[in-house]
mmCIF file of C-alpha atoms and ligand atoms in Angstrom:
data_model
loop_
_atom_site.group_PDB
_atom_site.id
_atom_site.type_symbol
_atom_site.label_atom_id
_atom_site.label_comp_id
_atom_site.label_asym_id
_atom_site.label_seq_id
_atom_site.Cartn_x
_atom_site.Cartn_y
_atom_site.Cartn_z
ATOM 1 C CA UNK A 27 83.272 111.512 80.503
ATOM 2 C CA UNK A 28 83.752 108.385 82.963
ATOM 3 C CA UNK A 29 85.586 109.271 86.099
ATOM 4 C CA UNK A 30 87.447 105.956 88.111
ATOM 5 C CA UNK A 31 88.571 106.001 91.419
ATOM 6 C CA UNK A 32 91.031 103.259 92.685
ATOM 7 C CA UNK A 33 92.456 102.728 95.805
ATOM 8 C CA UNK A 34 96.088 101.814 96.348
ATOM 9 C CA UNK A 35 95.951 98.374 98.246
ATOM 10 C CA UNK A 36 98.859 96.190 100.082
ATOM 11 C CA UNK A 37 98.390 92.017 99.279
ATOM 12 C CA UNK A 38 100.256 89.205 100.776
ATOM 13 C CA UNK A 39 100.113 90.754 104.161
ATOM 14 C CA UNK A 40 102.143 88.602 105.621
ATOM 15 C CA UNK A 41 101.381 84.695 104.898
ATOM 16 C CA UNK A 42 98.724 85.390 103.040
ATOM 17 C CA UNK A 43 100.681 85.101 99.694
ATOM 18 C CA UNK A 44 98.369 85.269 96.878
ATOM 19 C CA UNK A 45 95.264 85.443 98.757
ATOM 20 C CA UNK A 46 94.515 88.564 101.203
ATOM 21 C CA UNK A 47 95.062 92.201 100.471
ATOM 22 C CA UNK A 48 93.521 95.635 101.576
ATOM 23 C CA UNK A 49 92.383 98.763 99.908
ATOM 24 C CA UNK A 50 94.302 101.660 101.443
ATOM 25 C CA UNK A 51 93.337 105.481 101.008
ATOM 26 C CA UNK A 52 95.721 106.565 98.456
ATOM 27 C CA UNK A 53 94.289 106.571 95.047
ATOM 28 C CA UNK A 54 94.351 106.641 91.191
ATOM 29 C CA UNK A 55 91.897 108.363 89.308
ATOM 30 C CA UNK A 56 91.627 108.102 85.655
ATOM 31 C CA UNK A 57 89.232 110.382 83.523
ATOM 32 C CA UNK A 58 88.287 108.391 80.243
ATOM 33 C CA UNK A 59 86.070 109.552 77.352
ATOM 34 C CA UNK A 60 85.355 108.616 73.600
ATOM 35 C CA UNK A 61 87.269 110.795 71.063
ATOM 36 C CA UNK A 62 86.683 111.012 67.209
ATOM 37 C CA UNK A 63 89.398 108.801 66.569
ATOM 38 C CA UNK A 64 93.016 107.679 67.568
ATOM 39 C CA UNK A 65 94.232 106.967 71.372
ATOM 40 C CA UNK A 66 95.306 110.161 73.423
ATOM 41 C CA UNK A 67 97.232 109.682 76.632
ATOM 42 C CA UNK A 68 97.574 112.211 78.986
ATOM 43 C CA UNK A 69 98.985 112.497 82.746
ATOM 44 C CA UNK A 70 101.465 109.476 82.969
ATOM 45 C CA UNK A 71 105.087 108.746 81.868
ATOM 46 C CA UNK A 72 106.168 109.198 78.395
ATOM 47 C CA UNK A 73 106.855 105.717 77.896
ATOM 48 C CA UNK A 74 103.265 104.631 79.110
ATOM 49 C CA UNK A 75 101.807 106.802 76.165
ATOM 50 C CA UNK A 76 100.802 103.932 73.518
ATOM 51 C CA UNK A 77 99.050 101.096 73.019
ATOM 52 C CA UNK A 78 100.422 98.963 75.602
ATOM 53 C CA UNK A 79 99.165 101.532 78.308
ATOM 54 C CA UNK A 80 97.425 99.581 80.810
ATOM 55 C CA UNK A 81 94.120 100.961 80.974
ATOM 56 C CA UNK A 82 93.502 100.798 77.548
ATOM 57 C CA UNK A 83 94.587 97.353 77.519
ATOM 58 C CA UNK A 84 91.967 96.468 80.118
ATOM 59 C CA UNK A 85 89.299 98.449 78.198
ATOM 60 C CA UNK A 86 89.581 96.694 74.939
ATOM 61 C CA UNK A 87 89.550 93.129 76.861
ATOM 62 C CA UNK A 88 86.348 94.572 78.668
ATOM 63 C CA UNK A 89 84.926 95.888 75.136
ATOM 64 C CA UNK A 90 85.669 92.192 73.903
ATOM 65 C CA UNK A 91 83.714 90.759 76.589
ATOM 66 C CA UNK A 92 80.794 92.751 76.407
ATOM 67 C CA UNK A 93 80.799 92.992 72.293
ATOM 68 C CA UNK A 94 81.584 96.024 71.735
ATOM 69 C CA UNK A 95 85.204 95.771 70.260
ATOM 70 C CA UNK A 96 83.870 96.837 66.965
ATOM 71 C CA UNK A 97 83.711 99.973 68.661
ATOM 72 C CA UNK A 98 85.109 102.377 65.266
ATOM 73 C CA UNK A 99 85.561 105.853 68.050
ATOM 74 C CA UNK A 100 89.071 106.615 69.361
ATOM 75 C CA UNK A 101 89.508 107.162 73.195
ATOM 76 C CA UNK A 102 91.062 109.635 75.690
ATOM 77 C CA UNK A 103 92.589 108.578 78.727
ATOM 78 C CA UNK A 104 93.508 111.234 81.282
ATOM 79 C CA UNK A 105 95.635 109.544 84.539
ATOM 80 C CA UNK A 106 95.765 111.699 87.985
ATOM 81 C CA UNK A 107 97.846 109.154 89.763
ATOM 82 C CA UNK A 108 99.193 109.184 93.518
ATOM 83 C CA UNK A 109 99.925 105.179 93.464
ATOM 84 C CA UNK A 110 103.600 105.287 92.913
ATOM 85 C CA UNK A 111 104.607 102.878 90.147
ATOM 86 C CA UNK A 112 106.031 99.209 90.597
ATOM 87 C CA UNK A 113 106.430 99.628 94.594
ATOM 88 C CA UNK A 114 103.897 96.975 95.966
ATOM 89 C CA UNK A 115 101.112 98.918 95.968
ATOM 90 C CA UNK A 116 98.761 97.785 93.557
ATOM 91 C CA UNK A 117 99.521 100.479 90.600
ATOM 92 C CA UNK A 118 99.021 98.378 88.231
ATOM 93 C CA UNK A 119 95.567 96.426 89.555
ATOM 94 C CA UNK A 120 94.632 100.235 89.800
ATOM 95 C CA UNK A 121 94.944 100.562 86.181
ATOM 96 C CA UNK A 122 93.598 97.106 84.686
ATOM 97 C CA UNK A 123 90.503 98.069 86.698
ATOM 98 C CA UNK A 124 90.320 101.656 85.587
ATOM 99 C CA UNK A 125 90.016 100.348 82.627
ATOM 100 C CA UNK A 126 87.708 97.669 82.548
ATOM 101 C CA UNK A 127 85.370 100.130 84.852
ATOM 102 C CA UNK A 128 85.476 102.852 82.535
ATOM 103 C CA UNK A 129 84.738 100.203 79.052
ATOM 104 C CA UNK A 130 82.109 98.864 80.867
ATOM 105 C CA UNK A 131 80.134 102.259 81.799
ATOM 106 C CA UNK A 132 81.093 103.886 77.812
ATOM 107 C CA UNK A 133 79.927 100.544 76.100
ATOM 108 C CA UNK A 134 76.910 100.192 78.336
ATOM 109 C CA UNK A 135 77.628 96.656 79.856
ATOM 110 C CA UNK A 136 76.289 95.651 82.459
ATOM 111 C CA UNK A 137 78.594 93.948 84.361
ATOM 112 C CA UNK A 138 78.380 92.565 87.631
ATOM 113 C CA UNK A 139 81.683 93.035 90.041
ATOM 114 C CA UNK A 140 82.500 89.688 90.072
ATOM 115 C CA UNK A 141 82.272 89.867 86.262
ATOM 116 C CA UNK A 142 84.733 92.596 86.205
ATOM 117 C CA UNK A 143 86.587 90.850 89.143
ATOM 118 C CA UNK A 144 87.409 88.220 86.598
ATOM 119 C CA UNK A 145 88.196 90.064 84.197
ATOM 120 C CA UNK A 146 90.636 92.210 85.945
ATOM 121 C CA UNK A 147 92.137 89.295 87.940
ATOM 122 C CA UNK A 148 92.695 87.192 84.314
ATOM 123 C CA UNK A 149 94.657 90.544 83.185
ATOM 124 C CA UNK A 150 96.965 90.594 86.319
ATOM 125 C CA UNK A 151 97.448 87.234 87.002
ATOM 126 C CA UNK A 152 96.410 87.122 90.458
ATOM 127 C CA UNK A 153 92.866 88.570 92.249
ATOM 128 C CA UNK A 154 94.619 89.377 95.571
ATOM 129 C CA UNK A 155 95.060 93.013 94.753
ATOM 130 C CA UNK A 156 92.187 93.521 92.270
ATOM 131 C CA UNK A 157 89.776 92.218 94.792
ATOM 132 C CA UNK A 158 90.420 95.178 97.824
ATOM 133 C CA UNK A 159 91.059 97.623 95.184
ATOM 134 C CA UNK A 160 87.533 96.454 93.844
ATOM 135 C CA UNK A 161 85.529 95.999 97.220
ATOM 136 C CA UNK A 162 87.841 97.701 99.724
ATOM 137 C CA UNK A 163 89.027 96.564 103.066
ATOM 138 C CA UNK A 164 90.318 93.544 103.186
ATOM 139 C CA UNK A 165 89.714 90.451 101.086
ATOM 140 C CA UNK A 166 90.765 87.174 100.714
ATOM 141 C CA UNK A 167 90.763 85.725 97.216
ATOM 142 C CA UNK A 168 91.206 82.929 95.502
ATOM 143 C CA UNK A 169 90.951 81.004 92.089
ATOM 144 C CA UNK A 170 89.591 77.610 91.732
ATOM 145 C CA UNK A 171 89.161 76.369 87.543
ATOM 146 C CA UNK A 172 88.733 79.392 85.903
ATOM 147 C CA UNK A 173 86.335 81.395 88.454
ATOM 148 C CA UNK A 174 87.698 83.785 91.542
ATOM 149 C CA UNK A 175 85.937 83.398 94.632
ATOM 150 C CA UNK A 176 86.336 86.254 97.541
ATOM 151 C CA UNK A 177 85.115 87.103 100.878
ATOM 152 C CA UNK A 178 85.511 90.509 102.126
ATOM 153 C CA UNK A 179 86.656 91.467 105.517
ATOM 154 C CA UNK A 180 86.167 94.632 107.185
ATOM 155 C CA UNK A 181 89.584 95.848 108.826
ATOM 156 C CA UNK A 182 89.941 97.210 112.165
ATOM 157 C CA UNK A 183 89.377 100.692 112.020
ATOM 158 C CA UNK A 184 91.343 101.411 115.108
ATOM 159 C CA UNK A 185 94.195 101.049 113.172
ATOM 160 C CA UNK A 186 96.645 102.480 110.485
ATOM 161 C CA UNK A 187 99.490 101.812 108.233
ATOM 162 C CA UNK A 188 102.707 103.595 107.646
ATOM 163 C CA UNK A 189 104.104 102.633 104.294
ATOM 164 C CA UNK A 190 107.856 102.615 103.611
ATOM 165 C CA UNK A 191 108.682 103.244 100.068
ATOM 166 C CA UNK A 192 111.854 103.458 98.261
ATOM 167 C CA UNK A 193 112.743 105.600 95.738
ATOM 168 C CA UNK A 194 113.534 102.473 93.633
ATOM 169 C CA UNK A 195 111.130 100.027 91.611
ATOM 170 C CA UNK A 196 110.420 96.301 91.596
ATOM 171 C CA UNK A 197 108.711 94.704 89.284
ATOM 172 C CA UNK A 198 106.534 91.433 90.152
ATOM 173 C CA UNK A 199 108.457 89.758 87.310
ATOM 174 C CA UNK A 200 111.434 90.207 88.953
ATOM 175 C CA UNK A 201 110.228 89.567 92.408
ATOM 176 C CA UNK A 202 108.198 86.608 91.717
ATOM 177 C CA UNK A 203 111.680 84.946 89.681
ATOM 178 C CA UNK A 204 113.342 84.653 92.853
ATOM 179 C CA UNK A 205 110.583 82.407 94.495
ATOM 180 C CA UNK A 206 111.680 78.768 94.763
ATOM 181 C CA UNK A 207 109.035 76.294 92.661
ATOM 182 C CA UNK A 208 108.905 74.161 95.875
ATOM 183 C CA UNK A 209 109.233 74.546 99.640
ATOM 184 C CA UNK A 210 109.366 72.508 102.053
ATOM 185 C CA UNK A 211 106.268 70.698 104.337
ATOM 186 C CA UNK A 212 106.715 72.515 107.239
ATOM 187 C CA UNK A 213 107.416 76.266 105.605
ATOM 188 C CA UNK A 214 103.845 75.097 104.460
ATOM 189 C CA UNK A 215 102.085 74.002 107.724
ATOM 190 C CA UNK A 216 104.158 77.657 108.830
ATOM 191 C CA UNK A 217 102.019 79.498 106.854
ATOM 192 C CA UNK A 218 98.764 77.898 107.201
ATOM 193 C CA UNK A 219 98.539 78.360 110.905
ATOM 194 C CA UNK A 220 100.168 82.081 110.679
ATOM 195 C CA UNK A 221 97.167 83.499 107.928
ATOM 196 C CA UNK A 222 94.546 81.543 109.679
ATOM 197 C CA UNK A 223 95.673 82.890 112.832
ATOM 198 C CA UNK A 224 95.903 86.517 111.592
ATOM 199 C CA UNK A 225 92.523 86.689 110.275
ATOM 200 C CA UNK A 226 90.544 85.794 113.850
ATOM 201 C CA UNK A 227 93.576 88.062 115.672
ATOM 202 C CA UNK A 228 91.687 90.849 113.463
ATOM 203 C CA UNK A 229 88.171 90.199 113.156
ATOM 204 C CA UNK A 230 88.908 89.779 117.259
ATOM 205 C CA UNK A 231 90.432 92.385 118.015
ATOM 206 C CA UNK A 232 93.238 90.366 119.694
ATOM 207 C CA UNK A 233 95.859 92.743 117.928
ATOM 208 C CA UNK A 234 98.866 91.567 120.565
ATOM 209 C CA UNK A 235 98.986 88.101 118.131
ATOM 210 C CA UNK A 236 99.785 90.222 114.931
ATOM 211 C CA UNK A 237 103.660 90.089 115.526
ATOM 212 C CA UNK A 238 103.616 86.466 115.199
ATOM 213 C CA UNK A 239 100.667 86.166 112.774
ATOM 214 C CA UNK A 240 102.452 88.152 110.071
ATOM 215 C CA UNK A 241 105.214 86.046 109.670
ATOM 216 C CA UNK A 242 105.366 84.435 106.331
ATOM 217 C CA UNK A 243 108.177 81.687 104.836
ATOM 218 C CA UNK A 244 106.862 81.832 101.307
ATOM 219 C CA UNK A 245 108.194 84.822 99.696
ATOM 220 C CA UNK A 246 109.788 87.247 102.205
ATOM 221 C CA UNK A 247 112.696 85.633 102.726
ATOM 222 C CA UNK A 248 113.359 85.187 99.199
ATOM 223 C CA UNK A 249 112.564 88.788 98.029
ATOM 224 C CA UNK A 250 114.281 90.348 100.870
ATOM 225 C CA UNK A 251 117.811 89.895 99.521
ATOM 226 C CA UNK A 252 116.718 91.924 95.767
ATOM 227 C CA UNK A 253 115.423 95.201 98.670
ATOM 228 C CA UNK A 254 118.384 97.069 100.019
ATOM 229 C CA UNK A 255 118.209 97.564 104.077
ATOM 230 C CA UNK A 256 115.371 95.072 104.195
ATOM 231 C CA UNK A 257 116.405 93.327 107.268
ATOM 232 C CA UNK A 258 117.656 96.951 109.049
ATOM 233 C CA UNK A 259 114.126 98.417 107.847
ATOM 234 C CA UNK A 260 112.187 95.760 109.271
ATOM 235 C CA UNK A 261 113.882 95.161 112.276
ATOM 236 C CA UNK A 262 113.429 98.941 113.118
ATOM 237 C CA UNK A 263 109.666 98.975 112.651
ATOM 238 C CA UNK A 264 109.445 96.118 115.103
ATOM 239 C CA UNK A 265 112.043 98.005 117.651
ATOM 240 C CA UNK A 266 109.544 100.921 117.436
ATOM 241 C CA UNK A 267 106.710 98.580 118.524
ATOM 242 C CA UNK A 268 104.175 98.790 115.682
ATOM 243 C CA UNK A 269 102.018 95.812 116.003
ATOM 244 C CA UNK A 270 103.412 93.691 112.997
ATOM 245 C CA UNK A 271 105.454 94.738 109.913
ATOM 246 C CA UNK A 272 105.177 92.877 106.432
ATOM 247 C CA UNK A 273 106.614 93.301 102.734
ATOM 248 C CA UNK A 274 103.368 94.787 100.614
ATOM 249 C CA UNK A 275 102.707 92.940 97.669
ATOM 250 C CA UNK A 276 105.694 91.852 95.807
ATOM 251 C CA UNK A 277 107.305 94.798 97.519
ATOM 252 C CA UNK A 278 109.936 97.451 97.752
ATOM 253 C CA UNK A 279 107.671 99.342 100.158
ATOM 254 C CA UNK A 280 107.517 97.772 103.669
ATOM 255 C CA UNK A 281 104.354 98.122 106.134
ATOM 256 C CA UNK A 282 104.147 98.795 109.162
ATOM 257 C CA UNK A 283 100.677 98.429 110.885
ATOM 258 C CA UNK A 284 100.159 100.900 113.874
ATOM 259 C CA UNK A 285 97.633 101.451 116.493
ATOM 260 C CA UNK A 286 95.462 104.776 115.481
ATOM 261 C CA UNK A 287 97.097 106.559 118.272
ATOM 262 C CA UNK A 288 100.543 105.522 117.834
ATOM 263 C CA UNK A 289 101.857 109.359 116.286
ATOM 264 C CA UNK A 290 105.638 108.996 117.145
ATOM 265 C CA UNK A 291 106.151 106.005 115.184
ATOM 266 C CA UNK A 292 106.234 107.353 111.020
ATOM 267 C CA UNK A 293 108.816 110.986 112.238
ATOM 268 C CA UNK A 294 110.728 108.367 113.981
ATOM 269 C CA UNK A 295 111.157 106.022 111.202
ATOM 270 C CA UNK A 296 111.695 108.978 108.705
ATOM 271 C CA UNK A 297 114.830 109.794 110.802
ATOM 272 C CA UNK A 298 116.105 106.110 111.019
ATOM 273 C CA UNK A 299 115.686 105.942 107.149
ATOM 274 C CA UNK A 300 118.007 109.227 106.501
ATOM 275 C CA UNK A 301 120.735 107.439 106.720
ATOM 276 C CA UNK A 302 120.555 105.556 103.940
ATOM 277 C CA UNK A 303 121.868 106.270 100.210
ATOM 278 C CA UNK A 304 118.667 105.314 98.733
ATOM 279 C CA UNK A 305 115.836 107.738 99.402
ATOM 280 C CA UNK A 306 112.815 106.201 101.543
ATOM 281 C CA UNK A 307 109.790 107.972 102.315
ATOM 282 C CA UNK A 308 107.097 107.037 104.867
ATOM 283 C CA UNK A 309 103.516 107.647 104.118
ATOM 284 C CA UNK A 310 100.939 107.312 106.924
ATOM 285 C CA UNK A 311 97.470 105.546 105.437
ATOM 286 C CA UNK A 312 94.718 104.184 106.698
ATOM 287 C CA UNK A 313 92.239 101.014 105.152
ATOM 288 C CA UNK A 314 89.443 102.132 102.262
ATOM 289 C CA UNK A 315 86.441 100.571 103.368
ATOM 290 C CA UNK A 316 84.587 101.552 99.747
ATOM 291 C CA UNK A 317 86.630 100.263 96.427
ATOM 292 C CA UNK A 318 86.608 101.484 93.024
ATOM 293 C CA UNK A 319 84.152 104.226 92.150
ATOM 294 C CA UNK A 320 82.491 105.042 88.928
ATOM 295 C CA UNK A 321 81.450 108.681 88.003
ATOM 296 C CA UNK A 322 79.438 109.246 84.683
ATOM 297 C CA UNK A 323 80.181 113.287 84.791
HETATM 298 N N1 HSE B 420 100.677 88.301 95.428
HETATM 299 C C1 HSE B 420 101.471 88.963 94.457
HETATM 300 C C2 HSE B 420 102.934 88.672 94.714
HETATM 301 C C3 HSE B 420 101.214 90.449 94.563
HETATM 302 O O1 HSE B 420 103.329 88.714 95.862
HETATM 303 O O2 HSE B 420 103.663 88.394 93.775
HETATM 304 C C4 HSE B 420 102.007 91.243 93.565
HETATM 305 O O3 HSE B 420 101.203 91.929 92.705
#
């Protein structure tokens, strides 16, 4: 039996659309072995039973790769899942990597992580979540011909997250449909400066410039108007001084990044978010500094 541990991670962060995310300590774990035959799914949604199930997905594109599609044994897939589902927090880069983890251990292959970094990035799309849930902390990624190239950034330990998720979903089809195909120069030249500048603010230290280094004008705008309470949700975290607030991923859930000792901020917040119709929780995290672990039990 092949045990996989994946972390939950946030991307975008801010400007950095496409290209930075971190690993955050909330995880999937998926417990995958080789059966006599068929494809047994246990531990998930009814609807995520079959074929089209995620993991198994990834594994047979990672059995491809390594030759061993001609595999004839079935497999069993057991999910123990604390990612919520379609909420901007990497559920599904969890999965694609569960999977191409757990093919690679069964069918013996050998791959390097920035093998399976490809591999898993050509299934989603996009490496900026597959590369912290991969490597933990933060990364930034990007692709360039047909290869993904990464550096990975240590984040500030000195300080936390508090996640806002709704109790509805968004999926990045949906949220990505609403981007414009071209912006203008100087929405651009906004962003360049902002991610650039948020990257020394936090291998510095200098966490007073996060405020204005998390502001982004390539998606947030945009998405905001499919999230209900966006703007009243956002404002909030900034009147209750956490350092810089940001849409994760392709969102619902909203961040909030916190110094360590900030403890009124996520009970406030909780009590500002009652009033709404749809149901938010908070969840207080903090970065994963490891990535994706691999148990041969
Ligand atoms: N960078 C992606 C997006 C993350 O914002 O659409 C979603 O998985």
């Amino acid at each position: 039996m092949v045990e996989v541990r994946v972390p939950a991670t946030s991307a975008n962060i801010g400007p950095g659309f496409d290209c930075l995310g971190v690993a955050l300590n909330l995880y999937n774990r998926f417990y995958i072995e080789e059966s006599e035959e068929g494809l047994f799914i246990d531990g998930c949604e009814e609807s995520y039973k079959n074929e089209k199930n995620l993991v198994y997905v990834a594994m047979r594109r990672c059995f491809e790769r390594i030759g061993s599609e001609g595999r004839q044994r079935g497999i069993r897939i057991n999910f123990d899942s604390d990612i919520p589902i379609s909420r901007g927090l990497g559920s599904s880069a969890a999965c694609i990597l569960g999977g191409v983890l757990a093919a690679n251990e069964i069918g013996k292959g050998n791959l390097s992580k920035d093998e399976i970094l490809e591999i898993a990035s050509e299934i989603e799309g996009h490496p900026d979540n597959i590369a912290p849930a991969l490597f933990g902390g933060m990364t930034v990624s990007v692709k360039d011909e047909d290869r993904v190239y990464y550096e990975k950034i240590r984040f500030p330990q000195s300080l936390k997250f508090c996640a806002v998720i709704p109790d509805f979903k968004l999926s990045t089809k949906d949220s990505r449909a609403v981007l414009p195909d071209n912006i203008p120069y100087k929405d651009g030249v906004y962003n360049v400066g902002r991610v650039s500048l948020l990257i020394a603010a936090l291998s510095n230290g200098n966490f007073e410039l996060l405020r204005l280094a998390c502001k982004d004008r390539l998606h947030e705008t945009y998405r905001g108007s499919l999230i209900g309470n966006y703007n009243e949700i956002v404002g909030e975290c900034s009147r209750l001084n956490s350092l810089c607030v940001f849409l994760s991923g392709a969102g619902p859930t909203i961040m909030a990044v916190l110094k360590e000792e900030d403890t009124d901020f996520c009970r406030q917040m909780e009590a500002f978010l009652s009033k709404f119709k749809s149901k938010w929780v908070v969840k207080e995290l903090k970065s994963d500094s490891y990535g994706a672990l691999v148990a041969n039990t």
